Amino acid sequence: MAQKKNRAAGAAKAKNGIRNKLFDFKREQILEVAERFFYHRGYQATTVDAIAEELGVTKPFIYYHFENKRDILLHLLERTMSRSLSVFDGVDVEKGPPVEILKELVQRFVLAVIETRVSTAMFWRDEKDLPINDKENIRKMKRDIDGGLARIIERGIESGCFKVNDPKMVSICIAGMISWIYTWYQSDGRCTPDEIAARMSEYILNMVGAH
């Protein structure tokens, strides 16, 4: 009897796992089309009907996976900001040489922006279309990014590695410089993503007077 219960429980767990994976796959397909349409047509000009038609599904299918069009945009922008915040994964801003840490973070950040340049463009253009309450998580992640960079710079100033007067303002400038890459990066340009990351880190270290 116990074996039958265990088998039944295992089968139910496997079924739920497959169902969840299928649900996530469908959501990802919706997000992929929505991202493309929002980027090329604009958020306001894109309708749920257009997304559904492109996918060959009905509007109820879309609404089963997302509350509304705004919810789709929110997921895309949160994912973009989360990717940028992930550059701090495995990095302890309170330990290690500030110059090396800042260099590594800048290079990671540059590569993250290049990777997500379409959704990064949407972030700067379409975030205004979200209500204040929906923006709170996104803005918190942005504050965390600015705060992490500011702390590295503060440590660099304290140890005599950097020569700047306002760590908070400098961190915002650094994040802005890197985020703006989406406006000029070309996949067929003369520099590879790694080359751009290396040069940007060099420029930013010069900006903070690293030595």
Short mmCIF file of C-alpha atoms in Angstrom, two decimals:
data_model
loop_
_atom_site.label_atom_id
_atom_site.label_comp_id
_atom_site.label_asym_id
_atom_site.label_seq_id
_atom_site.Cartn_x
_atom_site.Cartn_y
_atom_site.Cartn_z
CA MET A 1 0.00 0.00 0.00
CA ALA A 2 2.80 2.38 0.93
CA GLN A 3 4.57 1.65 -2.36
CA LYS A 4 1.40 2.46 -4.31
CA LYS A 5 1.04 5.76 -2.46
CA ASN A 6 4.66 6.62 -3.13
CA ARG A 7 4.28 5.82 -6.82
CA ALA A 8 1.10 7.88 -7.01
CA ALA A 9 2.78 10.79 -5.26
CA GLY A 10 5.77 10.53 -7.59
CA ALA A 11 3.52 10.46 -10.66
CA ALA A 12 1.58 13.50 -9.44
CA LYS A 13 4.81 15.38 -8.77
CA ALA A 14 6.14 14.56 -12.22
CA LYS A 15 2.85 15.65 -13.79
CA ASN A 16 2.96 18.96 -11.94
CA GLY A 17 6.56 19.45 -13.01
CA ILE A 18 5.66 18.96 -16.66
CA ARG A 19 2.65 21.25 -16.30
CA ASN A 20 4.77 23.99 -14.75
CA LYS A 21 7.42 23.69 -17.45
CA LEU A 22 4.75 23.91 -20.14
CA PHE A 23 3.20 26.95 -18.45
CA ASP A 24 6.60 28.66 -18.27
CA PHE A 25 7.30 27.82 -21.91
CA LYS A 26 4.04 29.40 -23.03
CA ARG A 27 4.70 32.51 -20.97
CA GLU A 28 8.15 32.78 -22.50
CA GLN A 29 6.67 32.62 -26.01
CA ILE A 30 4.29 35.45 -25.15
CA LEU A 31 7.12 37.53 -23.68
CA GLU A 32 9.30 36.95 -26.72
CA VAL A 33 6.67 38.21 -29.16
CA ALA A 34 5.61 41.07 -26.89
CA GLU A 35 9.21 42.23 -26.49
CA ARG A 36 9.68 42.32 -30.25
CA PHE A 37 6.41 44.18 -30.83
CA PHE A 38 6.95 46.65 -27.97
CA TYR A 39 10.43 47.41 -29.29
CA HIS A 40 9.53 47.89 -32.96
CA ARG A 41 5.96 49.22 -32.69
CA GLY A 42 6.00 50.79 -29.24
CA TYR A 43 4.12 49.71 -26.13
CA GLN A 44 1.13 51.97 -26.72
CA ALA A 45 0.73 50.89 -30.35
CA THR A 46 0.90 47.16 -29.55
CA THR A 47 -2.34 45.37 -28.72
CA VAL A 48 -2.97 42.04 -27.03
CA ASP A 49 -4.84 41.09 -30.21
CA ALA A 50 -1.67 41.58 -32.24
CA ILE A 51 0.38 39.44 -29.85
CA ALA A 52 -2.25 36.70 -29.91
CA GLU A 53 -2.48 36.79 -33.70
CA GLU A 54 1.29 36.50 -34.06
CA LEU A 55 1.30 33.46 -31.77
CA GLY A 56 -1.74 31.91 -33.43
CA VAL A 57 -3.69 31.83 -30.15
CA THR A 58 -6.73 33.54 -28.65
CA LYS A 59 -6.78 36.55 -26.32
CA PRO A 60 -8.00 34.37 -23.42
CA PHE A 61 -4.80 32.34 -23.85
CA ILE A 62 -2.77 35.50 -23.25
CA TYR A 63 -4.91 36.54 -20.29
CA TYR A 64 -4.55 33.09 -18.73
CA HIS A 65 -0.79 33.66 -18.50
CA PHE A 66 -0.72 37.41 -17.82
CA GLU A 67 -3.18 39.77 -16.18
CA ASN A 68 -3.03 42.33 -19.00
CA LYS A 69 -0.65 44.06 -21.41
CA ARG A 70 0.83 46.14 -18.60
CA ASP A 71 1.64 42.94 -16.71
CA ILE A 72 3.58 41.68 -19.72
CA LEU A 73 5.59 44.91 -19.86
CA LEU A 74 6.24 44.74 -16.12
CA HIS A 75 7.63 41.20 -16.41
CA LEU A 76 9.92 42.25 -19.27
CA LEU A 77 11.28 45.29 -17.43
CA GLU A 78 11.75 43.44 -14.14
CA ARG A 79 13.64 40.70 -15.96
CA THR A 80 15.89 43.30 -17.60
CA MET A 81 16.69 45.00 -14.32
CA SER A 82 17.22 41.65 -12.61
CA ARG A 83 19.78 40.73 -15.27
CA SER A 84 21.67 43.95 -14.61
CA LEU A 85 21.56 43.38 -10.86
CA SER A 86 22.94 39.86 -11.37
CA VAL A 87 26.36 41.35 -12.19
CA PHE A 88 26.87 41.52 -8.42
CA ASP A 89 26.36 37.75 -8.00
CA GLY A 90 29.38 36.24 -6.28
CA VAL A 91 30.94 39.67 -5.68
CA ASP A 92 31.48 40.94 -2.14
CA VAL A 93 31.62 44.72 -2.40
CA GLU A 94 33.07 44.88 1.12
CA LYS A 95 36.13 42.76 0.35
CA GLY A 96 38.90 42.64 -2.22
CA PRO A 97 40.78 45.34 -4.15
CA PRO A 98 38.32 48.12 -5.13
CA VAL A 99 40.02 48.69 -8.51
CA GLU A 100 39.72 45.04 -9.54
CA ILE A 101 36.17 44.73 -8.24
CA LEU A 102 34.99 47.86 -10.06
CA LYS A 103 36.71 46.69 -13.25
CA GLU A 104 34.98 43.30 -13.09
CA LEU A 105 31.57 44.79 -12.30
CA VAL A 106 31.80 47.29 -15.15
CA GLN A 107 32.71 44.57 -17.63
CA ARG A 108 29.87 42.34 -16.41
CA PHE A 109 27.43 45.25 -16.55
CA VAL A 110 28.46 46.15 -20.12
CA LEU A 111 27.94 42.57 -21.30
CA ALA A 112 24.56 42.42 -19.54
CA VAL A 113 23.36 45.60 -21.28
CA ILE A 114 24.54 44.35 -24.67
CA GLU A 115 22.78 41.05 -24.06
CA THR A 116 19.51 42.76 -23.09
CA ARG A 117 19.80 45.84 -25.32
CA VAL A 118 16.30 45.42 -26.79
CA SER A 119 14.60 45.25 -23.41
CA THR A 120 16.98 47.90 -22.04
CA ALA A 121 15.74 50.25 -24.77
CA MET A 122 12.19 49.44 -23.75
CA PHE A 123 13.05 50.12 -20.11
CA TRP A 124 14.16 53.68 -20.76
CA ARG A 125 11.34 54.36 -23.20
CA ASP A 126 8.35 52.53 -21.71
CA GLU A 127 8.84 52.48 -17.94
CA LYS A 128 6.81 55.70 -17.79
CA ASP A 129 3.74 53.71 -18.89
CA LEU A 130 3.71 51.73 -15.64
CA PRO A 131 1.80 52.98 -12.58
CA ILE A 132 3.90 54.11 -9.61
CA ASN A 133 3.05 51.00 -7.56
CA ASP A 134 4.26 48.68 -10.32
CA LYS A 135 7.57 50.50 -10.55
CA GLU A 136 8.61 49.99 -6.93
CA ASN A 137 10.39 46.66 -7.41
CA ILE A 138 12.15 47.93 -10.54
CA ARG A 139 13.29 51.10 -8.79
CA LYS A 140 14.50 49.11 -5.79
CA MET A 141 16.70 46.99 -8.07
CA LYS A 142 18.03 50.16 -9.68
CA ARG A 143 18.82 51.61 -6.25
CA ASP A 144 20.61 48.37 -5.36
CA ILE A 145 22.77 48.66 -8.49
CA ASP A 146 23.63 52.31 -7.80
CA GLY A 147 24.24 51.52 -4.14
CA GLY A 148 26.56 48.62 -4.92
CA LEU A 149 28.64 50.74 -7.26
CA ALA A 150 28.70 53.61 -4.77
CA ARG A 151 29.97 51.31 -2.01
CA ILE A 152 32.86 50.08 -4.19
CA ILE A 153 33.78 53.68 -4.97
CA GLU A 154 33.57 54.65 -1.29
CA ARG A 155 35.97 51.85 -0.40
CA GLY A 156 38.28 52.97 -3.19
CA ILE A 157 38.29 56.52 -1.83
CA GLU A 158 38.89 55.29 1.73
CA SER A 159 41.86 53.17 0.61
CA GLY A 160 43.27 55.93 -1.61
CA CYS A 161 42.63 54.03 -4.87
CA PHE A 162 40.07 56.48 -6.32
CA LYS A 163 40.03 60.26 -6.50
CA VAL A 164 36.42 61.45 -6.64
CA ASN A 165 34.31 63.57 -4.28
CA ASP A 166 30.77 62.22 -4.63
CA PRO A 167 30.51 58.39 -4.76
CA LYS A 168 26.74 58.42 -5.17
CA MET A 169 26.75 60.78 -8.15
CA VAL A 170 29.68 58.94 -9.74
CA SER A 171 27.87 55.59 -9.39
CA ILE A 172 24.80 57.03 -11.14
CA CYS A 173 27.02 58.39 -13.93
CA ILE A 174 28.70 55.00 -14.37
CA ALA A 175 25.37 53.16 -14.54
CA GLY A 176 24.07 55.74 -17.03
CA MET A 177 27.14 55.49 -19.27
CA ILE A 178 26.86 51.72 -19.42
CA SER A 179 23.08 51.62 -19.86
CA TRP A 180 23.34 54.04 -22.79
CA ILE A 181 25.32 51.45 -24.78
CA TYR A 182 22.02 50.14 -26.13
CA THR A 183 21.71 53.32 -28.24
CA TRP A 184 24.89 52.78 -30.25
CA TYR A 185 25.94 49.14 -30.03
CA GLN A 186 25.83 47.24 -33.34
CA SER A 187 26.34 43.48 -33.50
CA ASP A 188 28.28 43.93 -36.74
CA GLY A 189 30.31 46.88 -35.42
CA ARG A 190 34.09 47.10 -35.25
CA CYS A 191 34.30 46.03 -31.58
CA THR A 192 33.15 42.79 -29.99
CA PRO A 193 31.18 42.86 -26.73
CA ASP A 194 34.29 41.78 -24.80
CA GLU A 195 36.34 44.55 -26.40
CA ILE A 196 33.69 47.13 -25.53
CA ALA A 197 33.58 45.84 -21.95
CA ALA A 198 37.36 46.10 -21.64
CA ARG A 199 37.47 49.64 -23.03
CA MET A 200 34.56 50.86 -20.93
CA SER A 201 36.18 49.53 -17.78
CA GLU A 202 39.39 51.34 -18.73
CA TYR A 203 37.54 54.63 -19.34
CA ILE A 204 35.59 54.37 -16.08
CA LEU A 205 38.67 53.53 -14.02
CA ASN A 206 40.34 56.61 -15.51
CA MET A 207 37.25 58.65 -14.64
CA VAL A 208 37.47 57.73 -10.96
CA GLY A 209 41.22 58.34 -10.90
CA ALA A 210 42.11 54.71 -10.22
CA HIS A 211 45.74 53.97 -9.44
#
